[in-house]
Amino acid sequence: MPAFRDPDHDALGRAILAYAEHRLALDPVPLDAPLTEAQLRERVGETITEDGIGGLPALSLFTRRLAPACLSTDHPRYLSFIPCAPSDAAAMFDLVVGASSIYGGSWLEGAGAVYAENQALRWIADLVGLPEQAGGVFVPGGTVGNLSALVAARHTARAAHPATRPFRIAATDFAHSSIVSAASVMDAEVVGVHVRDDFRMDPDALRATLEEHGPETFFAVVATCGTTNFGVVDDLASVGAVAREYGLWFHVDGAYGGAGLAAPSVRHLYDGIEFADSFIVDPHKWLFAPYDCCALLYRDPALARAAHTQKAGYLDVLTDAPEFNPTDYSIGLTRRARGLPFWFSLATHGTRAYTEAIEHTLSVIRYAADQIRARDYTELVREPDLSVVVFRRLGWSAADYHAWSDRLLADQVAFVVPTTYAGETLARFAVVNPDTTTDDIDLILDTMR
Ligand SMILES: *Cc1c(COP(=O)(O)O)cnc(C)c1O
């Protein structure tokens, strides 16, 4: 008998599948809310004992006490940060990945999984317009994706310019916090580029910034397609042209907004993205996959492989093989085949279903923008590019926004935290859930009256 076979193995298996099935069938799912550490201590107590508490009791603790203390990011009125609303197919397949013990780092060990992941990556590469040789890997999130891409960019620049050792990254203030974090990990420096009035990177300011600091000190220009706070898509054609003019690596961060590439109504905003040397999009944001999943793509994967391949005697059998090893393209060695839930859903539903679901979320945000304009107590801060809208409740202080947000959660109506911009507290909706409706928008806006 296997070492860890539970005496209730069959019953536990059925109970876990039944719970998963039940959770996925709920409509809507409960919003739920966090508890304090003291409350959890009282309700849950100690769970780790020498003899174990048994699988069914542990599952029961989770379903009754722990799960309700976690917000459901797939609730249709969870509009904070960037929600995560996986398709049933993707969420279900995550169970299969968990049960399969697939090592997703190498072709030798995970060929079938890597083949499928690469097809999903190819769909994204085609949306971007990257050439045939493009490729990459699914990493845990945009933060690791950005860091990995920037490490490849710097490695490439330093190989070309060993004397100047480029150490700077050009990006705007609207770039995601993970760019600054990546720079800090790399001991690199982010130089801020001015944005125009429309919140997009100013290509003339980019040129001026490069000239001021010396273009030879930079190794990357980072543009964003879908800034996290406002959903702004940079003018990728003109920014990319400046990057190319100076021979700099052009990285496009589409962790949130990259999914809009699949939506014809906004596709024109991305013109120029085909110039990207590297690109990321998080399927766990707007592509209906469960956490944690970021697609990282390179125009020329060989440059990333040169930067990232780990070398050791015990790995030679992998690194000397001609096959494609995902692990060679990012920070990290061991990897879960985390692209599989996304691949499975894409294979199941087809790409048109993705286009339709993304277009639906865009139509809900356009409706929200119309309502915000029409109501006499709300005002748009900026017209939405994608599926995020930021607006003002006229006459409200920061405390009013926070009290409203707290009340919505306490009443289990919605989870909508305020944001800030230029020192002002504001309301923000991010819609990536295809089950969020215009009625949900009205219901929340009505509570601000
Ligand atoms: C969310 C986000 C990131 C970070 O991605 P994680 O998956 O949270 O690590 C990076 N860039 C942008 C634009 C994002 O919206």
CSV table of C-alpha atoms and ligand atoms in Angstrom, one decimal:
chain,number,residue,atom,x,y,z
A,1,MET,CA,0.0,0.0,0.0
A,2,PRO,CA,1.4,3.5,-0.8
A,3,ALA,CA,2.8,5.3,2.1
A,4,PHE,CA,0.2,8.0,2.3
A,5,ARG,CA,-2.9,6.1,1.3
A,6,ASP,CA,-5.7,7.5,3.5
A,7,PRO,CA,-8.1,4.8,4.9
A,8,ASP,CA,-10.9,6.9,3.5
A,9,HIS,CA,-9.2,7.2,0.1
A,10,ASP,CA,-12.2,6.6,-2.0
A,11,ALA,CA,-14.6,8.6,0.1
A,12,LEU,CA,-12.1,11.5,0.3
A,13,GLY,CA,-11.7,11.5,-3.5
A,14,ARG,CA,-15.4,11.6,-4.0
A,15,ALA,CA,-15.8,14.3,-1.4
A,16,ILE,CA,-13.1,16.5,-2.9
A,17,LEU,CA,-14.5,16.1,-6.4
A,18,ALA,CA,-18.1,16.8,-5.1
A,19,TYR,CA,-16.9,19.9,-3.3
A,20,ALA,CA,-15.1,21.2,-6.4
A,21,GLU,CA,-18.1,20.4,-8.6
A,22,HIS,CA,-20.4,22.2,-6.1
A,23,ARG,CA,-18.2,25.2,-5.9
A,24,LEU,CA,-18.1,25.6,-9.7
A,25,ALA,CA,-21.8,25.2,-10.0
A,26,LEU,CA,-22.7,27.9,-7.5
A,27,ASP,CA,-24.4,30.9,-9.1
A,28,PRO,CA,-23.4,33.3,-7.8
A,29,VAL,CA,-20.6,32.2,-5.6
A,30,PRO,CA,-20.6,33.6,-2.1
A,31,LEU,CA,-18.5,36.8,-1.9
A,32,ASP,CA,-17.3,36.0,1.6
A,33,ALA,CA,-14.9,38.1,3.6
A,34,PRO,CA,-11.7,37.8,5.6
A,35,LEU,CA,-11.6,37.2,9.4
A,36,THR,CA,-9.0,38.3,11.8
A,37,GLU,CA,-6.3,35.9,13.0
A,38,ALA,CA,-8.0,35.8,16.4
A,39,GLN,CA,-11.3,34.9,14.9
A,40,LEU,CA,-9.7,32.1,12.8
A,41,ARG,CA,-7.8,30.8,15.8
A,42,GLU,CA,-11.1,30.6,17.7
A,43,ARG,CA,-13.0,29.0,14.8
A,44,VAL,CA,-10.3,26.7,13.4
A,45,GLY,CA,-7.8,26.2,16.1
A,46,GLU,CA,-4.7,24.0,15.6
A,47,THR,CA,-4.8,21.8,12.6
A,48,ILE,CA,-1.4,20.2,12.6
A,49,THR,CA,-1.1,17.3,15.0
A,50,GLU,CA,1.2,14.4,15.4
A,51,ASP,CA,-1.4,11.8,14.4
A,52,GLY,CA,-3.2,13.9,11.8
A,53,ILE,CA,-6.9,14.9,11.9
A,54,GLY,CA,-7.9,12.8,8.9
A,55,GLY,CA,-8.8,13.9,5.3
A,56,LEU,CA,-12.5,14.2,5.7
A,57,PRO,CA,-12.3,16.3,8.8
A,58,ALA,CA,-9.6,18.5,7.3
A,59,LEU,CA,-11.7,19.0,4.2
A,60,SER,CA,-14.6,19.9,6.3
A,61,LEU,CA,-12.5,22.5,8.2
A,62,PHE,CA,-11.6,24.0,4.9
A,63,THR,CA,-15.0,24.1,3.4
A,64,ARG,CA,-16.8,25.3,6.5
A,65,ARG,CA,-14.3,27.6,8.2
A,66,LEU,CA,-11.3,28.5,6.0
A,67,ALA,CA,-12.9,28.9,2.5
A,68,PRO,CA,-15.5,31.4,3.8
A,69,ALA,CA,-12.7,33.5,5.1
A,70,CYS,CA,-11.4,33.9,1.6
A,71,LEU,CA,-12.9,36.4,-0.9
A,72,SER,CA,-14.2,34.8,-4.1
A,73,THR,CA,-12.3,36.7,-6.8
A,74,ASP,CA,-14.7,35.2,-9.3
A,75,HIS,CA,-17.8,36.8,-7.8
A,76,PRO,CA,-19.5,38.9,-10.5
A,77,ARG,CA,-19.4,42.0,-8.2
A,78,TYR,CA,-15.8,41.6,-7.2
A,79,LEU,CA,-14.5,44.6,-9.2
A,80,SER,CA,-11.3,45.4,-7.2
A,81,PHE,CA,-7.7,45.2,-8.3
A,82,ILE,CA,-7.9,42.7,-11.2
A,83,PRO,CA,-10.3,39.9,-10.4
A,84,CYS,CA,-9.8,36.3,-11.5
A,85,ALA,CA,-12.7,34.5,-13.0
A,86,PRO,CA,-11.7,31.2,-14.5
A,87,SER,CA,-13.9,29.3,-16.9
A,88,ASP,CA,-15.2,26.0,-15.4
A,89,ALA,CA,-13.1,24.1,-17.9
A,90,ALA,CA,-9.9,25.8,-16.8
A,91,ALA,CA,-10.7,25.5,-13.1
A,92,MET,CA,-11.6,21.8,-13.4
A,93,PHE,CA,-8.5,21.0,-15.4
A,94,ASP,CA,-6.4,22.5,-12.6
A,95,LEU,CA,-7.5,19.5,-10.5
A,96,VAL,CA,-6.2,17.2,-13.3
A,97,VAL,CA,-2.8,19.0,-13.4
A,98,GLY,CA,-2.6,18.7,-9.6
A,99,ALA,CA,-3.3,15.0,-9.8
A,100,SER,CA,-0.8,14.3,-12.6
A,101,SER,CA,2.7,15.1,-11.2
A,102,ILE,CA,3.9,16.5,-14.4
A,103,TYR,CA,7.3,18.2,-14.4
A,104,GLY,CA,6.7,21.1,-16.8
A,105,GLY,CA,10.3,22.3,-17.0
A,106,SER,CA,11.7,20.0,-19.7
A,107,TRP,CA,10.6,18.3,-22.9
A,108,LEU,CA,12.2,15.1,-21.7
A,109,GLU,CA,9.9,14.9,-18.7
A,110,GLY,CA,6.8,16.8,-19.8
A,111,ALA,CA,6.7,16.6,-23.6
A,112,GLY,CA,2.9,16.3,-23.9
A,113,ALA,CA,2.3,19.1,-21.5
A,114,VAL,CA,4.9,21.4,-23.1
A,115,TYR,CA,3.5,20.7,-26.5
A,116,ALA,CA,0.0,21.8,-25.4
A,117,GLU,CA,1.3,24.8,-23.5
A,118,ASN,CA,3.2,25.9,-26.6
A,119,GLN,CA,0.1,25.8,-28.7
A,120,ALA,CA,-1.6,28.1,-26.2
A,121,LEU,CA,1.5,30.4,-26.3
A,122,ARG,CA,1.4,30.3,-30.1
A,123,TRP,CA,-2.2,31.6,-30.1
A,124,ILE,CA,-1.0,34.6,-28.0
A,125,ALA,CA,2.1,35.1,-30.2
A,126,ASP,CA,-0.2,35.2,-33.3
A,127,LEU,CA,-2.5,37.8,-31.6
A,128,VAL,CA,0.6,39.9,-30.9
A,129,GLY,CA,2.0,39.3,-34.5
A,130,LEU,CA,5.3,37.8,-33.4
A,131,PRO,CA,7.3,35.8,-35.9
A,132,GLU,CA,7.4,32.0,-36.3
A,133,GLN,CA,10.4,31.5,-34.1
A,134,ALA,CA,8.9,33.4,-31.1
A,135,GLY,CA,8.3,31.4,-28.0
A,136,GLY,CA,8.4,31.4,-24.2
A,137,VAL,CA,7.0,29.9,-21.1
A,138,PHE,CA,4.2,30.2,-18.6
A,139,VAL,CA,5.5,31.7,-15.3
A,140,PRO,CA,3.6,32.3,-12.0
A,141,GLY,CA,2.7,35.9,-12.7
A,142,GLY,CA,3.4,39.2,-14.3
A,143,THR,CA,6.0,40.1,-11.7
A,144,VAL,CA,8.2,37.1,-12.6
A,145,GLY,CA,7.4,37.6,-16.3
A,146,ASN,CA,8.6,41.2,-16.3
A,147,LEU,CA,11.7,40.3,-14.3
A,148,SER,CA,12.6,37.4,-16.6
A,149,ALA,CA,12.1,39.5,-19.7
A,150,LEU,CA,14.2,42.3,-18.3
A,151,VAL,CA,17.0,39.9,-17.2
A,152,ALA,CA,17.0,38.6,-20.8
A,153,ALA,CA,17.1,42.2,-22.1
A,154,ARG,CA,20.0,43.2,-19.9
A,155,HIS,CA,21.9,40.1,-20.7
A,156,THR,CA,21.5,40.8,-24.4
A,157,ALA,CA,22.5,44.5,-24.1
A,158,ARG,CA,25.6,43.6,-22.0
A,159,ALA,CA,26.7,41.0,-24.5
A,160,ALA,CA,26.5,43.7,-27.2
A,161,HIS,CA,28.0,46.5,-25.1
A,162,PRO,CA,30.3,44.9,-22.5
A,163,ALA,CA,32.1,48.2,-21.9
A,164,THR,CA,29.1,50.4,-21.0
A,165,ARG,CA,27.3,47.7,-19.0
A,166,PRO,CA,23.8,49.2,-19.6
A,167,PHE,CA,21.8,49.4,-16.3
A,168,ARG,CA,18.8,51.6,-17.0
A,169,ILE,CA,15.2,50.9,-17.9
A,170,ALA,CA,12.9,53.6,-19.4
A,171,ALA,CA,9.2,53.4,-18.2
A,172,THR,CA,6.4,55.8,-17.2
A,173,ASP,CA,5.0,56.3,-13.7
A,174,PHE,CA,2.0,54.3,-14.9
A,175,ALA,CA,4.1,51.2,-15.4
A,176,HIS,CA,3.3,48.4,-12.9
A,177,SER,CA,5.0,48.4,-9.5
A,178,SER,CA,6.6,45.1,-10.5
A,179,ILE,CA,8.9,47.0,-13.0
A,180,VAL,CA,10.4,49.0,-10.1
A,181,SER,CA,10.5,45.8,-8.1
A,182,ALA,CA,12.3,43.9,-10.9
A,183,ALA,CA,14.8,46.8,-11.2
A,184,SER,CA,15.5,46.7,-7.5
A,185,VAL,CA,16.1,42.9,-7.7
A,186,MET,CA,18.4,43.4,-10.6
A,187,ASP,CA,20.1,46.5,-9.1
A,188,ALA,CA,19.0,48.4,-12.2
A,189,GLU,CA,17.5,51.8,-12.4
A,190,VAL,CA,14.1,52.9,-13.7
A,191,VAL,CA,14.1,56.3,-15.3
A,192,GLY,CA,10.7,57.8,-15.5
A,193,VAL,CA,9.4,59.0,-18.9
A,194,HIS,CA,6.7,61.7,-19.1
A,195,VAL,CA,3.2,60.8,-20.1
A,196,ARG,CA,1.0,62.9,-22.4
A,197,ASP,CA,-2.3,64.3,-21.2
A,198,ASP,CA,-3.9,61.1,-22.3
A,199,PHE,CA,-1.7,59.1,-19.8
A,200,ARG,CA,0.2,57.4,-22.6
A,201,MET,CA,4.0,57.5,-22.8
A,202,ASP,CA,5.2,60.5,-24.7
A,203,PRO,CA,7.6,59.2,-27.4
A,204,ASP,CA,9.4,62.6,-27.7
A,205,ALA,CA,9.9,62.5,-23.9
A,206,LEU,CA,11.3,59.0,-24.3
A,207,ARG,CA,13.8,60.2,-26.8
A,208,ALA,CA,14.7,63.2,-24.6
A,209,THR,CA,15.1,60.9,-21.6
A,210,LEU,CA,17.4,58.5,-23.5
A,211,GLU,CA,19.5,61.4,-24.8
A,212,GLU,CA,19.7,63.1,-21.4
A,213,HIS,CA,21.0,60.0,-19.6
A,214,GLY,CA,22.9,58.5,-22.6
A,215,PRO,CA,21.1,55.9,-24.6
A,216,GLU,CA,24.1,53.5,-24.1
A,217,THR,CA,23.2,53.3,-20.4
A,218,PHE,CA,19.8,51.8,-21.1
A,219,PHE,CA,19.0,48.1,-21.8
A,220,ALA,CA,15.2,48.3,-22.2
A,221,VAL,CA,12.1,50.4,-22.9
A,222,VAL,CA,9.0,49.2,-21.1
A,223,ALA,CA,5.6,50.1,-22.4
A,224,THR,CA,2.3,48.9,-21.0
A,225,CYS,CA,-0.8,47.8,-22.8
A,226,GLY,CA,-3.4,48.2,-20.1
A,227,THR,CA,-2.1,50.0,-17.1
A,228,THR,CA,-3.4,48.5,-13.9
A,229,ASN,CA,-5.0,51.6,-12.4
A,230,PHE,CA,-6.6,53.0,-15.6
A,231,GLY,CA,-6.3,50.4,-18.3
A,232,VAL,CA,-4.3,52.8,-20.5
A,233,VAL,CA,-2.6,51.3,-23.6
A,234,ASP,CA,0.6,53.1,-24.5
A,235,ASP,CA,1.1,54.2,-28.1
A,236,LEU,CA,3.1,51.1,-28.9
A,237,ALA,CA,3.9,52.0,-32.5
A,238,SER,CA,5.6,55.3,-31.7
A,239,VAL,CA,7.3,54.1,-28.5
A,240,GLY,CA,8.5,50.9,-30.2
A,241,ALA,CA,9.9,53.0,-33.0
A,242,VAL,CA,12.0,55.0,-30.6
A,243,ALA,CA,13.2,51.9,-28.9
A,244,ARG,CA,14.2,50.4,-32.3
A,245,GLU,CA,15.9,53.6,-33.4
A,246,TYR,CA,18.2,53.3,-30.4
A,247,GLY,CA,18.6,49.5,-30.7
A,248,LEU,CA,17.0,49.0,-27.3
A,249,TRP,CA,15.0,46.0,-26.2
A,250,PHE,CA,11.2,46.8,-26.3
A,251,HIS,CA,9.3,45.0,-23.6
A,252,VAL,CA,5.5,45.3,-23.5
A,253,ASP,CA,3.7,44.6,-20.2
A,254,GLY,CA,0.2,43.3,-21.0
A,255,ALA,CA,-0.3,41.4,-17.7
A,256,TYR,CA,-3.8,42.8,-17.4
A,257,GLY,CA,-4.6,44.3,-20.8
A,258,GLY,CA,-2.9,41.9,-23.2
A,259,ALA,CA,-6.1,39.9,-23.4
A,260,GLY,CA,-7.7,42.8,-25.3
A,261,LEU,CA,-5.7,41.8,-28.4
A,262,ALA,CA,-8.4,39.2,-28.9
A,263,ALA,CA,-11.1,41.8,-29.0
A,264,PRO,CA,-11.7,43.4,-32.4
A,265,SER,CA,-13.3,46.5,-30.9
A,266,VAL,CA,-10.1,47.6,-29.2
A,267,ARG,CA,-7.4,45.8,-31.3
A,268,HIS,CA,-6.4,49.0,-33.0
A,269,LEU,CA,-5.1,50.4,-29.7
A,270,TYR,CA,-2.3,47.8,-29.8
A,271,ASP,CA,-0.9,48.7,-33.2
A,272,GLY,CA,2.9,48.4,-33.0
A,273,ILE,CA,2.9,45.6,-30.4
A,274,GLU,CA,4.3,43.4,-33.2
A,275,PHE,CA,7.6,45.2,-32.6
A,276,ALA,CA,7.9,43.9,-29.0
A,277,ASP,CA,11.1,41.9,-28.2
A,278,SER,CA,9.2,40.5,-25.2
A,279,PHE,CA,5.6,40.5,-24.0
A,280,ILE,CA,3.6,39.2,-21.1
A,281,VAL,CA,0.0,38.6,-20.4
A,282,ASP,CA,-1.6,37.0,-17.3
A,283,PRO,CA,-4.2,34.4,-18.3
A,284,HIS,CA,-5.2,34.6,-14.6
A,285,LYS,CA,-6.4,38.1,-15.2
A,286,TRP,CA,-8.5,38.6,-18.3
A,287,LEU,CA,-8.1,35.2,-20.0
A,288,PHE,CA,-10.3,33.1,-17.7
A,289,ALA,CA,-7.6,30.9,-16.2
A,290,PRO,CA,-7.0,30.2,-12.5
A,291,TYR,CA,-4.1,31.5,-10.5
A,292,ASP,CA,-1.2,31.5,-11.1
A,293,CYS,CA,-0.4,31.9,-14.8
A,294,CYS,CA,1.5,34.5,-16.9
A,295,ALA,CA,2.4,33.9,-20.5
A,296,LEU,CA,5.9,35.2,-21.3
A,297,LEU,CA,6.9,35.5,-24.9
A,298,TYR,CA,10.1,36.5,-26.7
A,299,ARG,CA,10.6,37.5,-30.3
A,300,ASP,CA,13.9,35.6,-30.3
A,301,PRO,CA,13.8,33.0,-27.5
A,302,ALA,CA,17.5,32.1,-28.0
A,303,LEU,CA,18.4,35.5,-26.4
A,304,ALA,CA,16.3,34.5,-23.3
A,305,ARG,CA,17.8,31.0,-23.2
A,306,ALA,CA,21.3,32.5,-23.1
A,307,ALA,CA,20.3,34.5,-20.1
A,308,HIS,CA,18.3,32.0,-18.2
A,309,THR,CA,19.6,28.4,-18.7
A,310,GLN,CA,20.9,26.9,-15.5
A,311,LYS,CA,23.9,24.7,-16.0
A,312,ALA,CA,25.0,21.8,-13.8
A,313,GLY,CA,26.2,18.3,-14.2
A,314,TYR,CA,22.9,16.8,-13.1
A,315,LEU,CA,21.1,19.0,-15.7
A,316,ASP,CA,23.4,18.2,-18.7
A,317,VAL,CA,21.0,15.6,-20.0
A,318,LEU,CA,18.4,18.3,-20.3
A,319,THR,CA,20.5,21.3,-21.4
A,320,ASP,CA,22.4,19.3,-24.0
A,321,ALA,CA,19.2,18.0,-25.6
A,322,PRO,CA,17.9,19.8,-28.7
A,323,GLU,CA,14.3,19.9,-27.5
A,324,PHE,CA,12.5,22.9,-26.1
A,325,ASN,CA,12.8,23.2,-22.3
A,326,PRO,CA,10.4,25.8,-20.9
A,327,THR,CA,12.6,26.3,-17.8
A,328,ASP,CA,15.3,27.9,-19.9
A,329,TYR,CA,13.3,31.0,-20.6
A,330,SER,CA,12.6,32.4,-17.1
A,331,ILE,CA,13.7,32.7,-13.5
A,332,GLY,CA,13.2,29.4,-11.8
A,333,LEU,CA,13.9,25.7,-12.6
A,334,THR,CA,11.2,23.4,-11.4
A,335,ARG,CA,7.8,24.4,-12.8
A,336,ARG,CA,4.2,23.3,-12.6
A,337,ALA,CA,2.7,22.9,-16.1
A,338,ARG,CA,0.6,25.9,-15.2
A,339,GLY,CA,-0.4,26.8,-18.7
A,340,LEU,CA,-2.4,23.6,-19.0
A,341,PRO,CA,-5.7,24.8,-17.4
A,342,PHE,CA,-5.6,27.8,-19.8
A,343,TRP,CA,-4.8,25.5,-22.8
A,344,PHE,CA,-7.6,23.1,-21.8
A,345,SER,CA,-10.2,25.8,-21.7
A,346,LEU,CA,-8.9,27.3,-25.0
A,347,ALA,CA,-9.0,23.9,-26.7
A,348,THR,CA,-12.5,23.2,-25.2
A,349,HIS,CA,-14.2,26.4,-26.1
A,350,GLY,CA,-12.2,27.7,-29.1
A,351,THR,CA,-10.8,31.2,-29.6
A,352,ARG,CA,-14.1,32.7,-30.6
A,353,ALA,CA,-15.6,32.1,-27.2
A,354,TYR,CA,-12.6,34.1,-25.8
A,355,THR,CA,-13.2,37.0,-28.1
A,356,GLU,CA,-16.9,37.1,-27.2
A,357,ALA,CA,-16.3,36.9,-23.5
A,358,ILE,CA,-13.7,39.7,-23.6
A,359,GLU,CA,-16.0,41.8,-25.8
A,360,HIS,CA,-18.7,41.3,-23.3
A,361,THR,CA,-16.6,42.7,-20.4
A,362,LEU,CA,-15.8,45.7,-22.6
A,363,SER,CA,-19.4,46.3,-23.3
A,364,VAL,CA,-20.2,46.2,-19.5
A,365,ILE,CA,-17.5,48.8,-18.9
A,366,ARG,CA,-18.8,51.0,-21.7
A,367,TYR,CA,-22.2,50.8,-20.1
A,368,ALA,CA,-20.6,51.7,-16.7
A,369,ALA,CA,-18.9,54.8,-18.3
A,370,ASP,CA,-22.3,55.9,-19.8
A,371,GLN,CA,-24.0,55.6,-16.4
A,372,ILE,CA,-21.2,57.4,-14.7
A,373,ARG,CA,-21.5,60.2,-17.2
A,374,ALA,CA,-25.3,60.3,-17.0
A,375,ARG,CA,-25.7,60.2,-13.2
A,376,ASP,CA,-25.5,63.7,-11.5
A,377,TYR,CA,-23.4,62.4,-8.6
A,378,THR,CA,-20.6,60.7,-10.5
A,379,GLU,CA,-18.0,61.8,-13.0
A,380,LEU,CA,-15.5,60.0,-15.2
A,381,VAL,CA,-11.8,60.7,-14.5
A,382,ARG,CA,-10.8,59.3,-17.9
A,383,GLU,CA,-12.6,57.5,-20.7
A,384,PRO,CA,-11.8,53.8,-20.4
A,385,ASP,CA,-9.5,52.3,-23.1
A,386,LEU,CA,-10.2,48.7,-21.9
A,387,SER,CA,-12.3,47.2,-19.1
A,388,VAL,CA,-11.2,49.4,-16.2
A,389,VAL,CA,-13.0,52.6,-15.3
A,390,VAL,CA,-12.0,55.2,-12.7
A,391,PHE,CA,-14.5,57.8,-11.5
A,392,ARG,CA,-15.3,60.3,-8.9
A,393,ARG,CA,-18.3,60.4,-6.5
A,394,LEU,CA,-18.9,64.2,-6.4
A,395,GLY,CA,-18.7,65.5,-2.9
A,396,TRP,CA,-17.1,62.5,-1.3
A,397,SER,CA,-14.0,62.5,1.0
A,398,ALA,CA,-11.5,59.6,1.1
A,399,ALA,CA,-13.3,58.5,4.3
A,400,ASP,CA,-16.6,58.4,2.4
A,401,TYR,CA,-15.2,56.1,-0.3
A,402,HIS,CA,-13.7,53.8,2.3
A,403,ALA,CA,-16.9,53.6,4.4
A,404,TRP,CA,-18.9,52.9,1.3
A,405,SER,CA,-16.5,50.1,0.2
A,406,ASP,CA,-16.5,48.6,3.7
A,407,ARG,CA,-20.3,48.6,3.8
A,408,LEU,CA,-20.6,46.9,0.4
A,409,LEU,CA,-18.4,44.1,1.6
A,410,ALA,CA,-20.1,43.8,5.0
A,411,ASP,CA,-23.5,43.6,3.3
A,412,GLN,CA,-22.0,41.0,0.9
A,413,VAL,CA,-23.1,43.2,-2.1
A,414,ALA,CA,-19.8,43.7,-3.8
A,415,PHE,CA,-16.1,44.1,-3.3
A,416,VAL,CA,-15.0,47.4,-4.7
A,417,VAL,CA,-12.0,49.1,-3.1
A,418,PRO,CA,-11.2,52.7,-3.9
A,419,THR,CA,-8.0,53.6,-5.7
A,420,THR,CA,-5.9,56.8,-5.6
A,421,TYR,CA,-4.6,59.0,-8.3
A,422,ALA,CA,-2.6,62.2,-7.9
A,423,GLY,CA,-3.4,62.2,-4.2
A,424,GLU,CA,-7.1,61.9,-4.7
A,425,THR,CA,-9.2,58.9,-3.6
A,426,LEU,CA,-11.4,57.6,-6.4
A,427,ALA,CA,-13.7,54.7,-7.3
A,428,ARG,CA,-12.6,52.1,-9.7
A,429,PHE,CA,-14.3,49.1,-11.4
A,430,ALA,CA,-12.2,46.4,-13.1
A,431,VAL,CA,-14.4,44.0,-15.1
A,432,VAL,CA,-12.8,40.8,-16.4
A,433,ASN,CA,-15.5,38.4,-15.3
A,434,PRO,CA,-17.8,37.5,-18.2
A,435,ASP,CA,-20.6,37.0,-15.7
A,436,THR,CA,-20.6,40.6,-14.5
A,437,THR,CA,-23.7,42.3,-15.9
A,438,THR,CA,-24.9,45.8,-16.5
A,439,ASP,CA,-27.4,45.1,-13.7
A,440,ASP,CA,-24.4,44.6,-11.4
A,441,ILE,CA,-23.1,48.0,-12.4
A,442,ASP,CA,-26.4,49.7,-11.7
A,443,LEU,CA,-26.8,48.0,-8.4
A,444,ILE,CA,-23.3,49.2,-7.2
A,445,LEU,CA,-23.7,52.7,-8.6
A,446,ASP,CA,-27.1,53.0,-6.9
A,447,THR,CA,-25.4,52.5,-3.6
A,448,MET,CA,-23.3,55.6,-4.1
A,449,ARG,CA,-26.4,57.9,-4.3
B,1,LIG,C1,-1.0,42.6,-12.4
B,1,LIG,C2,0.1,43.2,-13.2
B,1,LIG,C3,1.4,42.9,-13.1
B,1,LIG,C4,1.9,41.9,-12.1
B,1,LIG,O1,1.4,40.6,-12.3
B,1,LIG,P1,1.3,39.5,-11.2
B,1,LIG,O2,0.7,38.4,-11.9
B,1,LIG,O3,0.4,40.1,-10.1
B,1,LIG,O4,2.6,39.3,-10.6
B,1,LIG,C5,2.3,43.5,-13.9
B,1,LIG,N1,1.9,44.4,-14.8
B,1,LIG,C6,0.7,44.8,-15.0
B,1,LIG,C7,0.3,45.8,-16.0
B,1,LIG,C8,-0.3,44.2,-14.1
B,1,LIG,O5,-1.6,44.6,-14.3
